[in-house]
Amino acid sequence: MTRQDQIRQHPARLETELSVESPLWAAVPGVEAGVRAAAEAAFAAMPHRPALAEASIALVDDAAIRDLNRAWRGKDQPTNVLSFPAPPVAIPGAPVLLGDIAVAFETTAAEAAAEGKTIADHLAHLVVHGMLHLFGHDHIEAGEAEQMETIERDILATLGIADPYAARGID
């Protein structure tokens, strides 16, 4: 059974709470729709997703993500994306809270420019990446990284976005 067959057999819904906290994101046309589409595509690709789930995504600037990175990871520097998986809590009838994602504009824009991508495409990749973290995927070890990158490529392809690793020569 293909992944698409699994998705059709188990329809589910994602509620995305989106907060645009930096005015810098206004430079990206259709940013809110793009973020929602990326989150929904990642959610749809998860074979063991809940029937109803919620994720919170904040579009911030480098200063805000630096504060989060320092507070939660002990790294006093900005980064592109941070994910905070929620602890598993089952409340009957309520959406399953997947967690929170924050994406920083300046770092995302600089990486996109350096890699010859649009900011919108790179943002979609980072949202997909963050969603995979909320579902427990990681990239600490080489095998995990390879598996996560394959899933990211597959999801982004459904959105019409080219392989994000090809530009850097990563297979």
CSV table of C-alpha atoms in Angstrom, one decimal:
chain,number,residue,atom,x,y,z
A,1,MET,CA,0.0,0.0,0.0
A,2,THR,CA,1.4,3.4,-1.0
A,3,ARG,CA,1.6,6.4,1.3
A,4,GLN,CA,-1.1,8.1,-0.7
A,5,ASP,CA,-3.4,5.1,-0.3
A,6,GLN,CA,-2.8,5.2,3.5
A,7,ILE,CA,-3.7,8.9,3.5
A,8,ARG,CA,-6.9,8.4,1.5
A,9,GLN,CA,-8.0,5.6,3.9
A,10,HIS,CA,-7.4,7.7,7.0
A,11,PRO,CA,-8.6,11.2,6.5
A,12,ALA,CA,-7.5,13.6,9.2
A,13,ARG,CA,-7.5,17.3,9.8
A,14,LEU,CA,-4.9,19.7,11.0
A,15,GLU,CA,-5.8,23.0,12.6
A,16,THR,CA,-2.9,25.4,12.2
A,17,GLU,CA,-2.6,28.4,14.6
A,18,LEU,CA,-0.5,30.8,12.6
A,19,SER,CA,1.0,33.9,14.2
A,20,VAL,CA,3.0,36.4,12.0
A,21,GLU,CA,5.0,38.1,14.7
A,22,SER,CA,7.4,40.0,12.5
A,23,PRO,CA,6.4,42.5,9.9
A,24,LEU,CA,9.4,41.3,7.8
A,25,TRP,CA,7.3,38.3,6.6
A,26,ALA,CA,5.1,40.7,4.7
A,27,ALA,CA,7.8,40.7,2.0
A,28,VAL,CA,6.8,37.1,1.1
A,29,PRO,CA,3.6,37.0,-1.0
A,30,GLY,CA,1.1,34.5,0.1
A,31,VAL,CA,3.1,33.6,3.2
A,32,GLU,CA,0.2,32.5,5.4
A,33,ALA,CA,-1.3,30.2,2.7
A,34,GLY,CA,2.1,28.8,1.9
A,35,VAL,CA,2.8,28.0,5.6
A,36,ARG,CA,-0.6,26.3,6.0
A,37,ALA,CA,-0.1,24.3,2.8
A,38,ALA,CA,3.3,23.1,3.9
A,39,ALA,CA,2.0,22.1,7.4
A,40,GLU,CA,-1.0,20.3,5.9
A,41,ALA,CA,1.2,18.4,3.4
A,42,ALA,CA,3.5,17.3,6.1
A,43,PHE,CA,0.6,16.2,8.3
A,44,ALA,CA,-1.1,14.3,5.5
A,45,ALA,CA,2.1,12.4,4.9
A,46,MET,CA,2.3,11.0,8.4
A,47,PRO,CA,0.9,7.5,8.4
A,48,HIS,CA,0.1,7.5,12.1
A,49,ARG,CA,-1.5,10.9,12.5
A,50,PRO,CA,-4.4,11.7,14.8
A,51,ALA,CA,-7.9,12.3,13.3
A,52,LEU,CA,-7.7,15.9,14.6
A,53,ALA,CA,-4.6,17.7,15.5
A,54,GLU,CA,-3.3,21.3,16.1
A,55,ALA,CA,0.0,22.9,15.5
A,56,SER,CA,1.1,26.4,16.3
A,57,ILE,CA,3.5,28.2,13.9
A,58,ALA,CA,5.1,31.5,14.7
A,59,LEU,CA,6.8,33.6,12.0
A,60,VAL,CA,9.4,35.6,13.9
A,61,ASP,CA,12.6,37.5,13.4
A,62,ASP,CA,16.1,36.6,14.3
A,63,ALA,CA,16.0,38.4,17.6
A,64,ALA,CA,13.0,36.4,18.8
A,65,ILE,CA,14.3,33.0,17.6
A,66,ARG,CA,17.7,33.8,19.2
A,67,ASP,CA,15.9,34.3,22.5
A,68,LEU,CA,14.1,31.0,22.1
A,69,ASN,CA,17.3,29.2,21.1
A,70,ARG,CA,19.1,30.6,24.1
A,71,ALA,CA,16.3,29.8,26.5
A,72,TRP,CA,15.5,26.2,25.3
A,73,ARG,CA,18.7,25.0,23.7
A,74,GLY,CA,21.4,27.0,25.4
A,75,LYS,CA,22.6,28.4,22.1
A,76,ASP,CA,22.9,32.2,22.0
A,77,GLN,CA,22.5,32.6,18.3
A,78,PRO,CA,19.7,32.8,15.7
A,79,THR,CA,18.7,29.7,13.8
A,80,ASN,CA,16.2,29.1,10.9
A,81,VAL,CA,13.6,26.9,12.6
A,82,LEU,CA,12.8,25.6,16.1
A,83,SER,CA,10.3,22.9,16.9
A,84,PHE,CA,8.8,22.2,20.3
A,85,PRO,CA,6.9,18.9,20.4
A,86,ALA,CA,4.0,18.9,22.9
A,87,PRO,CA,3.9,16.2,25.5
A,88,PRO,CA,1.3,13.5,24.6
A,89,VAL,CA,-2.0,14.4,26.3
A,90,ALA,CA,-5.3,12.9,25.3
A,91,ILE,CA,-8.4,15.0,25.9
A,92,PRO,CA,-11.6,13.3,24.5
A,93,GLY,CA,-13.0,15.4,21.6
A,94,ALA,CA,-10.1,17.9,21.6
A,95,PRO,CA,-7.5,18.1,18.9
A,96,VAL,CA,-4.2,16.4,19.7
A,97,LEU,CA,-1.7,19.2,20.3
A,98,LEU,CA,1.4,18.4,18.2
A,99,GLY,CA,3.5,21.4,19.4
A,100,ASP,CA,5.0,24.7,18.3
A,101,ILE,CA,7.2,25.8,15.4
A,102,ALA,CA,9.0,29.1,15.1
A,103,VAL,CA,10.7,30.3,11.9
A,104,ALA,CA,13.0,33.3,11.7
A,105,PHE,CA,12.8,35.6,8.7
A,106,GLU,CA,16.4,36.9,8.4
A,107,THR,CA,18.1,33.5,8.6
A,108,THR,CA,15.5,32.0,6.3
A,109,ALA,CA,16.0,34.8,3.7
A,110,ALA,CA,19.8,34.6,3.9
A,111,GLU,CA,19.8,30.8,3.5
A,112,ALA,CA,17.4,31.0,0.6
A,113,ALA,CA,19.5,33.6,-1.2
A,114,ALA,CA,22.7,31.6,-0.6
A,115,GLU,CA,21.1,28.5,-2.0
A,116,GLY,CA,19.4,30.1,-4.9
A,117,LYS,CA,15.9,29.4,-3.7
A,118,THR,CA,12.8,31.6,-3.1
A,119,ILE,CA,12.1,32.5,0.4
A,120,ALA,CA,8.6,31.0,0.1
A,121,ASP,CA,10.1,27.6,-1.0
A,122,HIS,CA,12.7,27.6,1.8
A,123,LEU,CA,10.0,28.6,4.3
A,124,ALA,CA,7.8,25.7,3.1
A,125,HIS,CA,10.8,23.3,3.6
A,126,LEU,CA,11.4,24.6,7.1
A,127,VAL,CA,7.8,24.2,8.1
A,128,VAL,CA,7.8,20.7,6.7
A,129,HIS,CA,11.0,20.0,8.6
A,130,GLY,CA,9.5,21.4,11.8
A,131,MET,CA,6.4,19.4,11.4
A,132,LEU,CA,8.4,16.2,11.1
A,133,HIS,CA,10.1,17.0,14.4
A,134,LEU,CA,6.7,17.4,16.0
A,135,PHE,CA,6.0,13.8,14.8
A,136,GLY,CA,9.2,12.5,16.4
A,137,HIS,CA,11.6,12.5,13.4
A,138,ASP,CA,15.2,13.7,14.0
A,139,HIS,CA,18.4,14.0,12.2
A,140,ILE,CA,21.1,13.6,14.8
A,141,GLU,CA,22.4,10.4,13.3
A,142,ALA,CA,23.2,9.9,9.6
A,143,GLY,CA,20.5,7.2,9.1
A,144,GLU,CA,17.9,9.4,10.8
A,145,ALA,CA,18.9,12.4,8.7
A,146,GLU,CA,18.7,10.4,5.5
A,147,GLN,CA,15.3,9.1,6.3
A,148,MET,CA,14.0,12.6,7.3
A,149,GLU,CA,15.4,14.2,4.2
A,150,THR,CA,13.7,11.6,2.0
A,151,ILE,CA,10.4,12.3,3.7
A,152,GLU,CA,10.9,16.1,3.2
A,153,ARG,CA,11.7,15.6,-0.5
A,154,ASP,CA,8.6,13.6,-1.0
A,155,ILE,CA,6.3,16.1,0.8
A,156,LEU,CA,7.8,19.1,-0.9
A,157,ALA,CA,7.4,17.4,-4.3
A,158,THR,CA,3.6,17.2,-3.6
A,159,LEU,CA,3.8,21.0,-3.3
A,160,GLY,CA,5.7,21.4,-6.5
A,161,ILE,CA,8.9,22.4,-4.7
A,162,ALA,CA,12.2,21.1,-5.9
A,163,ASP,CA,14.5,18.9,-3.9
A,164,PRO,CA,15.9,21.3,-1.2
A,165,TYR,CA,19.1,19.3,-0.9
A,166,ALA,CA,20.0,19.3,-4.6
A,167,ALA,CA,21.1,23.0,-4.5
A,168,ARG,CA,23.7,22.1,-1.9
A,169,GLY,CA,24.8,19.0,-3.7
A,170,ILE,CA,23.4,16.7,-1.0
A,171,ASP,CA,22.0,13.4,-2.1
